[in-house]
């Protein structure tokens, strides 16, 4: 049967979503459940944050909170910023970003490429220390007081869940035989919450499991610490994390996550970041517990192309 090619799109914004899903073939041990990975790096800036950025901007436009001539403002480790910079470029909004040198240079340069204006808060030795994100937030709050600003405020913005719900809706169609567990790392928690809600609204009985870096297991132990997994482990319990929408939190060793990210590239052809390695380590744990005949689903959050000069692949 010839493959259906997509028609001409009237905007690059229409290329967000409808990402492929693949079954892992080599990194999952025998006698495990199937592990399926939804390849979110197929989104235009290479991460699932494109879904969130589009939803945060379009919901604000629909309410009239964001109007032509306004500047969009966000604090971000880079992926949300790259996605917002992309959406703002297409829609013609200036975009101001508070970020840090703890995050990949590729992401900072991507935001600049899309025309964003960056303010960089220096980190301690390139580490994501527990005080880093709060210091970005404090600076963004100051800037938000200026005239004509729309502050997307990703950690408190429930519009993001609408964008991520689409991952859940796509999964209901792509995995018609049912999902036993859906899992993923938590930063803002928008992805996990949005997908959980959509799966359960769609009748799925899937368990939902959150992951965080073992050295900063704030949700499971209350103790923040340093780590080097971009996007997750923000040093506090994210306000969007809703206890009714997940079943369990697990702390995952980031070193194992990095090794898995490298194995995913070499053995499965999945070229993604460390948070994806963490997701797959956790998904395999669940797959071994559930055993054959079950299905565990996670996401490849973003592309390995974002980490070519860092310790993950640059090394
Ligand atoms: C690479 C990466 N993985 C995971 C996450 C976590 O996603 P969420 O903020 O929806 O919890 C993020 C968010 O910044 C990310 O950039």
mmCIF file with all atom_site columns, N, CA, C and O in Angstrom, residues 181-198:
data_model
loop_
_atom_site.group_PDB
_atom_site.id
_atom_site.type_symbol
_atom_site.label_atom_id
_atom_site.label_alt_id
_atom_site.label_comp_id
_atom_site.label_asym_id
_atom_site.label_entity_id
_atom_site.label_seq_id
_atom_site.pdbx_PDB_ins_code
_atom_site.Cartn_x
_atom_site.Cartn_y
_atom_site.Cartn_z
_atom_site.occupancy
_atom_site.B_iso_or_equiv
_atom_site.pdbx_formal_charge
_atom_site.auth_seq_id
_atom_site.auth_comp_id
_atom_site.auth_asym_id
_atom_site.auth_atom_id
_atom_site.pdbx_PDB_model_num
ATOM 1  N N  . UNK A 1 181 ? 1.217  0.830  31.388 1.00 0.00 ? 181 UNK A N  1
ATOM 2  C CA . UNK A 1 181 ? 1.896  1.873  32.162 1.00 0.00 ? 181 UNK A CA 1
ATOM 3  C C  . UNK A 1 181 ? 2.398  2.942  31.207 1.00 0.00 ? 181 UNK A C  1
ATOM 4  O O  . UNK A 1 181 ? 2.986  2.631  30.163 1.00 0.00 ? 181 UNK A O  1
ATOM 5  N N  . UNK A 1 182 ? 2.150  4.191  31.600 1.00 0.00 ? 182 UNK A N  1
ATOM 6  C CA . UNK A 1 182 ? 2.739  5.318  30.883 1.00 0.00 ? 182 UNK A CA 1
ATOM 7  C C  . UNK A 1 182 ? 3.672  6.010  31.856 1.00 0.00 ? 182 UNK A C  1
ATOM 8  O O  . UNK A 1 182 ? 3.308  6.245  33.022 1.00 0.00 ? 182 UNK A O  1
ATOM 9  N N  . UNK A 1 183 ? 4.887  6.346  31.415 1.00 0.00 ? 183 UNK A N  1
ATOM 10 C CA . UNK A 1 183 ? 5.852  6.902  32.371 1.00 0.00 ? 183 UNK A CA 1
ATOM 11 C C  . UNK A 1 183 ? 6.709  7.973  31.712 1.00 0.00 ? 183 UNK A C  1
ATOM 12 O O  . UNK A 1 183 ? 6.865  7.995  30.487 1.00 0.00 ? 183 UNK A O  1
ATOM 13 N N  . UNK A 1 184 ? 7.274  8.854  32.555 1.00 0.00 ? 184 UNK A N  1
ATOM 14 C CA . UNK A 1 184 ? 8.157  9.879  32.024 1.00 0.00 ? 184 UNK A CA 1
ATOM 15 C C  . UNK A 1 184 ? 8.695  10.778 33.116 1.00 0.00 ? 184 UNK A C  1
ATOM 16 O O  . UNK A 1 184 ? 8.118  10.872 34.207 1.00 0.00 ? 184 UNK A O  1
ATOM 17 N N  . UNK A 1 185 ? 9.805  11.434 32.815 1.00 0.00 ? 185 UNK A N  1
ATOM 18 C CA . UNK A 1 185 ? 10.437 12.355 33.752 1.00 0.00 ? 185 UNK A CA 1
ATOM 19 C C  . UNK A 1 185 ? 9.609  13.615 33.926 1.00 0.00 ? 185 UNK A C  1
ATOM 20 O O  . UNK A 1 185 ? 8.857  14.007 33.028 1.00 0.00 ? 185 UNK A O  1
ATOM 21 N N  . UNK A 1 186 ? 9.795  14.235 35.097 1.00 0.00 ? 186 UNK A N  1
ATOM 22 C CA . UNK A 1 186 ? 8.980  15.387 35.451 1.00 0.00 ? 186 UNK A CA 1
ATOM 23 C C  . UNK A 1 186 ? 9.851  16.638 35.624 1.00 0.00 ? 186 UNK A C  1
ATOM 24 O O  . UNK A 1 186 ? 10.785 16.645 36.424 1.00 0.00 ? 186 UNK A O  1
ATOM 25 N N  . UNK A 1 187 ? 9.519  17.670 34.842 1.00 0.00 ? 187 UNK A N  1
ATOM 26 C CA . UNK A 1 187 ? 10.111 18.992 35.026 1.00 0.00 ? 187 UNK A CA 1
ATOM 27 C C  . UNK A 1 187 ? 9.007  19.896 35.551 1.00 0.00 ? 187 UNK A C  1
ATOM 28 O O  . UNK A 1 187 ? 8.772  19.987 36.751 1.00 0.00 ? 187 UNK A O  1
ATOM 29 N N  . UNK A 1 188 ? 8.260  20.518 34.626 1.00 0.00 ? 188 UNK A N  1
ATOM 30 C CA . UNK A 1 188 ? 7.047  21.240 35.052 1.00 0.00 ? 188 UNK A CA 1
ATOM 31 C C  . UNK A 1 188 ? 5.940  20.263 35.419 1.00 0.00 ? 188 UNK A C  1
ATOM 32 O O  . UNK A 1 188 ? 4.960  20.638 36.043 1.00 0.00 ? 188 UNK A O  1
ATOM 33 N N  . UNK A 1 189 ? 6.050  19.008 34.942 1.00 0.00 ? 189 UNK A N  1
ATOM 34 C CA . UNK A 1 189 ? 5.040  17.947 35.055 1.00 0.00 ? 189 UNK A CA 1
ATOM 35 C C  . UNK A 1 189 ? 3.918  18.105 34.036 1.00 0.00 ? 189 UNK A C  1
ATOM 36 O O  . UNK A 1 189 ? 2.992  17.301 34.003 1.00 0.00 ? 189 UNK A O  1
ATOM 37 N N  . UNK A 1 190 ? 4.013  19.118 33.168 1.00 0.00 ? 190 UNK A N  1
ATOM 38 C CA . UNK A 1 190 ? 2.965  19.340 32.171 1.00 0.00 ? 190 UNK A CA 1
ATOM 39 C C  . UNK A 1 190 ? 2.745  18.134 31.274 1.00 0.00 ? 190 UNK A C  1
ATOM 40 O O  . UNK A 1 190 ? 1.600  17.723 31.039 1.00 0.00 ? 190 UNK A O  1
ATOM 41 N N  . UNK A 1 191 ? 3.834  17.550 30.764 1.00 0.00 ? 191 UNK A N  1
ATOM 42 C CA . UNK A 1 191 ? 3.683  16.422 29.852 1.00 0.00 ? 191 UNK A CA 1
ATOM 43 C C  . UNK A 1 191 ? 2.962  15.265 30.553 1.00 0.00 ? 191 UNK A C  1
ATOM 44 O O  . UNK A 1 191 ? 1.952  14.757 30.059 1.00 0.00 ? 191 UNK A O  1
ATOM 45 N N  . UNK A 1 192 ? 3.482  14.872 31.727 1.00 0.00 ? 192 UNK A N  1
ATOM 46 C CA . UNK A 1 192 ? 2.918  13.681 32.382 1.00 0.00 ? 192 UNK A CA 1
ATOM 47 C C  . UNK A 1 192 ? 1.446  13.909 32.762 1.00 0.00 ? 192 UNK A C  1
ATOM 48 O O  . UNK A 1 192 ? 0.604  13.026 32.580 1.00 0.00 ? 192 UNK A O  1
ATOM 49 N N  . UNK A 1 193 ? 1.139  15.101 33.246 1.00 0.00 ? 193 UNK A N  1
ATOM 50 C CA . UNK A 1 193 ? -0.231 15.394 33.671 1.00 0.00 ? 193 UNK A CA 1
ATOM 51 C C  . UNK A 1 193 ? -1.187 15.477 32.475 1.00 0.00 ? 193 UNK A C  1
ATOM 52 O O  . UNK A 1 193 ? -2.294 14.947 32.504 1.00 0.00 ? 193 UNK A O  1
ATOM 53 N N  . UNK A 1 194 ? -0.721 16.143 31.408 1.00 0.00 ? 194 UNK A N  1
ATOM 54 C CA . UNK A 1 194 ? -1.566 16.288 30.212 1.00 0.00 ? 194 UNK A CA 1
ATOM 55 C C  . UNK A 1 194 ? -1.880 14.942 29.586 1.00 0.00 ? 194 UNK A C  1
ATOM 56 O O  . UNK A 1 194 ? -3.022 14.658 29.200 1.00 0.00 ? 194 UNK A O  1
ATOM 57 N N  . UNK A 1 195 ? -0.846 14.078 29.521 1.00 0.00 ? 195 UNK A N  1
ATOM 58 C CA . UNK A 1 195 ? -1.054 12.755 28.909 1.00 0.00 ? 195 UNK A CA 1
ATOM 59 C C  . UNK A 1 195 ? -1.930 11.899 29.822 1.00 0.00 ? 195 UNK A C  1
ATOM 60 O O  . UNK A 1 195 ? -2.863 11.220 29.358 1.00 0.00 ? 195 UNK A O  1
ATOM 61 N N  . UNK A 1 196 ? -1.670 11.944 31.120 1.00 0.00 ? 196 UNK A N  1
ATOM 62 C CA . UNK A 1 196 ? -2.445 11.138 32.071 1.00 0.00 ? 196 UNK A CA 1
ATOM 63 C C  . UNK A 1 196 ? -3.936 11.470 31.968 1.00 0.00 ? 196 UNK A C  1
ATOM 64 O O  . UNK A 1 196 ? -4.790 10.567 31.872 1.00 0.00 ? 196 UNK A O  1
ATOM 65 N N  . UNK A 1 197 ? -4.224 12.758 31.948 1.00 0.00 ? 197 UNK A N  1
ATOM 66 C CA . UNK A 1 197 ? -5.623 13.187 31.871 1.00 0.00 ? 197 UNK A CA 1
ATOM 67 C C  . UNK A 1 197 ? -6.283 12.667 30.587 1.00 0.00 ? 197 UNK A C  1
ATOM 68 O O  . UNK A 1 197 ? -7.384 12.126 30.620 1.00 0.00 ? 197 UNK A O  1
ATOM 69 N N  . UNK A 1 198 ? -5.568 12.839 29.458 1.00 0.00 ? 198 UNK A N  1
ATOM 70 C CA . UNK A 1 198 ? -6.146 12.420 28.172 1.00 0.00 ? 198 UNK A CA 1
ATOM 71 C C  . UNK A 1 198 ? -6.332 10.904 28.115 1.00 0.00 ? 198 UNK A C  1
ATOM 72 O O  . UNK A 1 198 ? -7.361 10.414 27.619 1.00 0.00 ? 198 UNK A O  1
#
